[in-house]
Each structure stands twice: as C-alpha cells, then as structure tokens.
C-alpha cells in the first residue's frame, strides 16, 4: 500500500497544484476534518473502469475494507441504541442502512458522486447505483486508514447516520419489496419469476444481477453483493413501474 500511495501522490498531486487544494477542500466539506493523506481519497474515488487491466490501482481494495468497517460501526450503533431488540431486528435494520440503494443515496447526499471518476462508456445509469454505493464504502475505508477507527466512527455516525438516516422512520417502513411484488402478482393472477441473470466474482467481490419477470416480460432488474439484495432491488424497480401505470 505504501508504494502505491507514493505513486499516486507523485502522479496525481504535483506541488502547489490548484486542483489539489480544491480536492482537499471537497474532502474537508464531506468529513469536516483535514485529510492527512489525500492520495488515499483519490484512490477511493477512482473506479476500476478507468484503470488499465494490467494495473490494480482502483478503489476495490478500499471498498473491501470500508464495507467491513461500516458494517461493524452500524452493528455497534444499533446494538447500543436498541438494547431490548433481538438479533433479527438488528440484522434487518443494518441491512436497510447498508444496502446498495441506501448507500448510493448517501453517496449522492454528501457529494461523493461528484468526486468519483469512472468511464461513462462502461458504466450505465443502472450500474451507477452500485458504483456510488461502492465508492462510499471505499471512501470510508480511506477515512479509516487516514484518521483511525474512532474518527471513522464519528464520520459514519455524525456525518452519515445522524444527518441523513431517520432510524425511527426506517423501523416503521416495510422494505420487503419481494414480498410486496409477489403478493401483487398473486392478487392479480400474474405469473412472476425471479431470475438470476449473472453471478460474477472480481478480485474477491461478488455481484449478483437478478431480473423480475411478470408474464415473461422483464419488469425490474437489480444488483447486489448477495442474491437477496439483488432480488429486493429488482422487486423495488418493478413496483415503481407498476405504480406509474
């Protein structure tokens, strides 16, 4: 990691570069602290679509780290906030907070999407939901390495959860979109099928793509790190289309 950071520092941040100061200000605006190592954040915001195939300088390793840190911080926060709730409730709440769509919305709310660099030719609008959420996890990984665990906890709780996530509303909201679309199909006597379109593994990461078919026609498509997440996203998209008709 040390050699990689030195490489990025030399290549991406020439001395007294105006873009460096602009990038530093953007990171400060998101985190409210002065970054020690800007190269980490640049790496976190560099999608694999712009990296040559023979190189490994993308945000995927930081995404792996950030995913683990985020999951731990959210789990601890929920454990303390809801001392009387059982494991199933805590697991469901954590899933609602860290699913792809939620993380994508958080990324856009704090401005991570505006700093992310990616190849628009290889990343379509549907995939952006996945890309933005992954970038936020990579950003969290950068915060952890740059500032340490406690600072990362403060960033997640103070800058993400407390400002942008209404836990009480989340508790009362039914996010089981798959059950909803199945119930609708049964009520309206429609044939429904959840089809696994692809399952990819890239550098230790798994991505599932699922489609919802109503009467044989694709009604929704979803992406996720698990099949369940992909099914929920696909079902949600299908429900949105039904509500428009």
Coordinates of C-alpha atoms in Angstrom, one line a residue:
X1 CA 0.0 0.0 0.0
X2 CA 2.9 2.4 0.8
X3 CA 4.4 2.2 -2.7
X4 CA 1.0 2.7 -4.2
X5 CA 0.3 5.8 -2.2
X6 CA 3.7 7.3 -3.0
X7 CA 3.0 6.6 -6.7
X8 CA -0.4 8.3 -6.5
X9 CA 1.0 11.2 -4.6
X10 CA 3.6 12.0 -7.2
X11 CA 1.4 11.4 -10.2
X12 CA -1.8 12.9 -9.1
X13 CA -0.7 15.8 -6.8
X14 CA 2.1 18.0 -8.1
X15 CA 3.2 20.6 -5.6
X16 CA 1.0 23.7 -5.2
X17 CA -1.4 22.4 -7.7
X18 CA -4.7 24.2 -7.5
X19 CA -6.7 21.0 -8.1
X20 CA -5.0 19.5 -5.1
X21 CA -6.4 22.3 -2.9
X22 CA -9.8 22.1 -4.5
X23 CA -9.8 18.3 -3.8
X24 CA -8.7 18.8 -0.3
X25 CA -11.5 21.3 0.3
X26 CA -14.0 18.9 -1.1
X27 CA -12.8 16.2 1.3
X28 CA -13.0 18.6 4.2
X29 CA -16.5 19.6 3.3
X30 CA -17.6 16.0 3.4
X31 CA -15.7 14.9 6.5
X32 CA -15.1 18.2 8.5
X33 CA -11.5 17.2 9.1
X34 CA -8.3 18.0 7.3
X35 CA -7.1 14.8 5.5
X36 CA -3.6 13.7 6.2
X37 CA -3.1 11.6 3.0
X38 CA -5.1 12.9 0.0
X39 CA -3.8 10.0 -2.1
X40 CA -6.0 7.6 -0.2
X41 CA -9.1 9.6 -1.0
X42 CA -8.1 9.9 -4.6
X43 CA -7.7 6.1 -4.8
X44 CA -11.1 5.6 -3.1
X45 CA -12.7 7.7 -5.7
X46 CA -11.1 6.0 -8.7
X47 CA -13.4 3.4 -10.2
X48 CA -12.0 0.2 -11.8
X49 CA -13.5 1.2 -15.2
X50 CA -10.8 3.8 -15.7
X51 CA -7.9 1.6 -14.6
X52 CA -5.9 -0.4 -17.1
X53 CA -6.4 -4.1 -16.9
X54 CA -2.8 -4.8 -16.0
X55 CA -2.9 -2.4 -13.1
X56 CA -4.5 -2.8 -9.6
X57 CA -4.9 0.9 -8.8
X58 CA -8.7 1.2 -8.3
X59 CA -10.9 1.6 -5.2
X60 CA -11.8 -2.1 -4.9
X61 CA -9.4 -2.9 -2.0
X62 CA -10.6 0.2 -0.1
X63 CA -14.2 -0.8 -0.8
X64 CA -13.5 -4.2 0.8
X65 CA -12.1 -2.5 3.9
X66 CA -14.8 0.1 4.1
X67 CA -17.5 -2.4 3.8
X68 CA -16.2 -4.3 6.9
X69 CA -15.7 -1.1 8.9
X70 CA -19.1 0.3 8.0
X71 CA -20.8 -3.0 8.9
X72 CA -19.1 -3.1 12.3
X73 CA -19.8 0.6 13.2
X74 CA -23.5 0.3 12.2
X75 CA -23.8 -3.0 14.1
X76 CA -22.4 -1.5 17.3
X77 CA -24.5 1.6 17.0
X78 CA -27.7 -0.4 16.6
X79 CA -26.7 -2.8 19.4
X80 CA -26.4 0.2 21.8
X81 CA -29.4 2.1 20.5
X82 CA -31.9 -0.8 20.7
X83 CA -30.8 -2.8 23.8
X84 CA -34.1 -4.7 24.0
X85 CA -34.3 -5.8 20.4
X86 CA -33.3 -9.3 19.2
X87 CA -30.7 -10.2 16.6
X88 CA -33.2 -10.5 13.8
X89 CA -34.3 -6.9 14.2
X90 CA -30.7 -5.6 14.4
X91 CA -29.7 -7.6 11.3
X92 CA -32.7 -6.3 9.3
X93 CA -32.0 -2.7 10.3
X94 CA -28.4 -2.9 9.4
X95 CA -29.3 -4.4 6.0
X96 CA -31.7 -1.5 5.4
X97 CA -28.9 1.0 6.1
X98 CA -26.1 -0.6 4.1
X99 CA -28.0 -1.9 1.1
X100 CA -26.8 -0.7 -2.3
X101 CA -29.6 1.8 -2.9
X102 CA -29.3 3.4 0.6
X103 CA -25.5 3.7 0.2
X104 CA -25.9 5.2 -3.2
X105 CA -28.3 7.8 -1.9
X106 CA -25.9 8.6 0.9
X107 CA -23.1 9.0 -1.5
X108 CA -25.1 11.5 -3.5
X109 CA -26.2 13.4 -0.5
X110 CA -22.7 14.0 0.8
X111 CA -21.1 14.6 -2.6
X112 CA -19.1 11.5 -3.2
X113 CA -20.7 11.0 -6.6
X114 CA -19.4 14.4 -7.8
X115 CA -15.8 13.4 -7.0
X116 CA -15.9 9.9 -8.4
X117 CA -14.0 9.2 -11.6
X118 CA -15.3 6.5 -13.9
X119 CA -15.6 5.6 -17.5
X120 CA -19.1 6.6 -18.7
X121 CA -18.9 4.3 -21.6
X122 CA -18.7 1.2 -19.4
X123 CA -20.9 2.3 -16.5
X124 CA -24.6 2.8 -17.4
X125 CA -27.2 4.6 -15.3
X126 CA -28.5 1.4 -13.7
X127 CA -25.0 0.4 -12.6
X128 CA -24.4 3.8 -11.1
X129 CA -26.5 2.7 -8.1
X130 CA -23.9 0.0 -7.4
X131 CA -20.9 2.2 -8.3
X132 CA -21.8 5.1 -6.0
X133 CA -22.5 2.8 -3.0
X134 CA -19.2 1.0 -3.6
X135 CA -17.4 4.4 -3.8
X136 CA -18.8 5.4 -0.4
X137 CA -17.6 2.2 1.1
X138 CA -14.1 2.8 -0.4
X139 CA -14.3 6.4 1.0
X140 CA -15.0 5.0 4.4
X141 CA -12.0 2.7 4.0
X142 CA -9.9 5.8 3.2
X143 CA -11.1 7.6 6.3
X144 CA -10.3 4.6 8.5
X145 CA -6.7 4.4 7.2
X146 CA -6.2 8.1 7.2
X147 CA -7.7 9.0 10.5
X148 CA -8.1 5.8 12.5
X149 CA -11.1 3.9 13.8
X150 CA -12.6 6.4 16.3
X151 CA -12.5 9.2 13.7
X152 CA -14.1 6.9 11.2
X153 CA -16.9 6.0 13.7
X154 CA -17.5 9.8 14.2
X155 CA -17.7 10.3 10.5
X156 CA -20.2 7.4 10.0
X157 CA -22.4 8.3 12.9
X158 CA -22.2 12.1 12.9
X159 CA -21.9 12.8 9.1
X160 CA -24.0 10.0 7.7
X161 CA -26.4 8.5 10.1
X162 CA -27.5 11.4 12.3
X163 CA -27.9 13.8 9.3
X164 CA -29.2 11.6 6.5
X165 CA -30.8 8.5 8.1
X166 CA -34.0 8.6 10.0
X167 CA -33.8 5.4 12.0
X168 CA -37.3 5.7 13.6
X169 CA -38.9 6.0 10.1
X170 CA -36.7 3.2 8.9
X171 CA -38.1 1.0 11.7
X172 CA -41.7 1.6 10.6
X173 CA -41.0 1.2 6.9
X174 CA -41.6 -2.2 5.2
X175 CA -38.7 -2.8 2.8
X176 CA -39.6 -6.3 1.8
X177 CA -40.2 -5.4 -1.8
X178 CA -40.0 -9.0 -2.9
X179 CA -43.0 -10.0 -0.7
X180 CA -44.9 -7.0 -2.0
X181 CA -44.5 -7.8 -5.7
X182 CA -45.3 -11.5 -5.1
X183 CA -48.5 -10.5 -3.2
X184 CA -49.4 -8.2 -6.1
X185 CA -48.8 -10.9 -8.7
X186 CA -50.9 -13.4 -6.7
X187 CA -53.8 -11.0 -6.3
X188 CA -53.8 -10.1 -10.0
X189 CA -53.2 -13.7 -11.2
X190 CA -49.9 -12.8 -12.8
X191 CA -47.0 -15.2 -13.4
X192 CA -43.9 -14.0 -11.6
X193 CA -40.4 -15.2 -11.7
X194 CA -37.1 -14.0 -10.1
X195 CA -34.3 -15.0 -12.5
X196 CA -30.6 -14.9 -11.6
X197 CA -29.1 -13.3 -14.7
X198 CA -25.5 -13.4 -13.7
X199 CA -23.2 -14.0 -10.8
X200 CA -19.7 -12.5 -11.1
X201 CA -16.6 -12.6 -8.9
X202 CA -14.0 -10.0 -9.4
X203 CA -10.9 -9.7 -7.1
X204 CA -12.8 -11.2 -4.2
X205 CA -16.0 -9.3 -4.8
X206 CA -19.3 -10.9 -5.8
X207 CA -22.0 -9.2 -7.8
X208 CA -25.4 -10.7 -8.5
X209 CA -27.8 -9.5 -11.1
X210 CA -31.5 -10.5 -10.8
X211 CA -34.5 -9.8 -13.0
X212 CA -38.2 -9.9 -12.1
X213 CA -40.3 -11.3 -14.9
X214 CA -44.1 -10.7 -15.0
X215 CA -45.9 -12.8 -17.6
X216 CA -42.5 -13.5 -19.1
X217 CA -41.6 -9.8 -19.5
X218 CA -38.7 -8.1 -17.6
X219 CA -40.3 -5.7 -15.2
X220 CA -37.3 -4.9 -13.0
X221 CA -33.6 -5.5 -12.6
X222 CA -31.4 -5.3 -9.5
X223 CA -27.8 -5.6 -8.5
X224 CA -26.3 -6.6 -5.2
X225 CA -23.5 -8.2 -3.3
X226 CA -25.9 -11.0 -2.4
X227 CA -28.7 -12.6 -4.3
X228 CA -31.2 -11.4 -1.7
X229 CA -30.1 -7.8 -2.2
X230 CA -30.4 -8.1 -5.9
X231 CA -33.9 -9.5 -5.7
X232 CA -35.0 -6.7 -3.4
X233 CA -33.7 -4.1 -5.8
X234 CA -35.3 -5.8 -8.8
X235 CA -38.6 -6.1 -6.9
X236 CA -38.5 -2.4 -5.9
X237 CA -37.9 -1.3 -9.5
X238 CA -40.8 -3.5 -10.7
X239 CA -43.1 -2.0 -8.1
X240 CA -42.1 1.5 -9.1
X241 CA -43.1 0.7 -12.7
X242 CA -46.4 -0.7 -11.6
X243 CA -47.3 2.4 -9.6
X244 CA -46.7 4.5 -12.7
X245 CA -49.1 2.5 -14.8

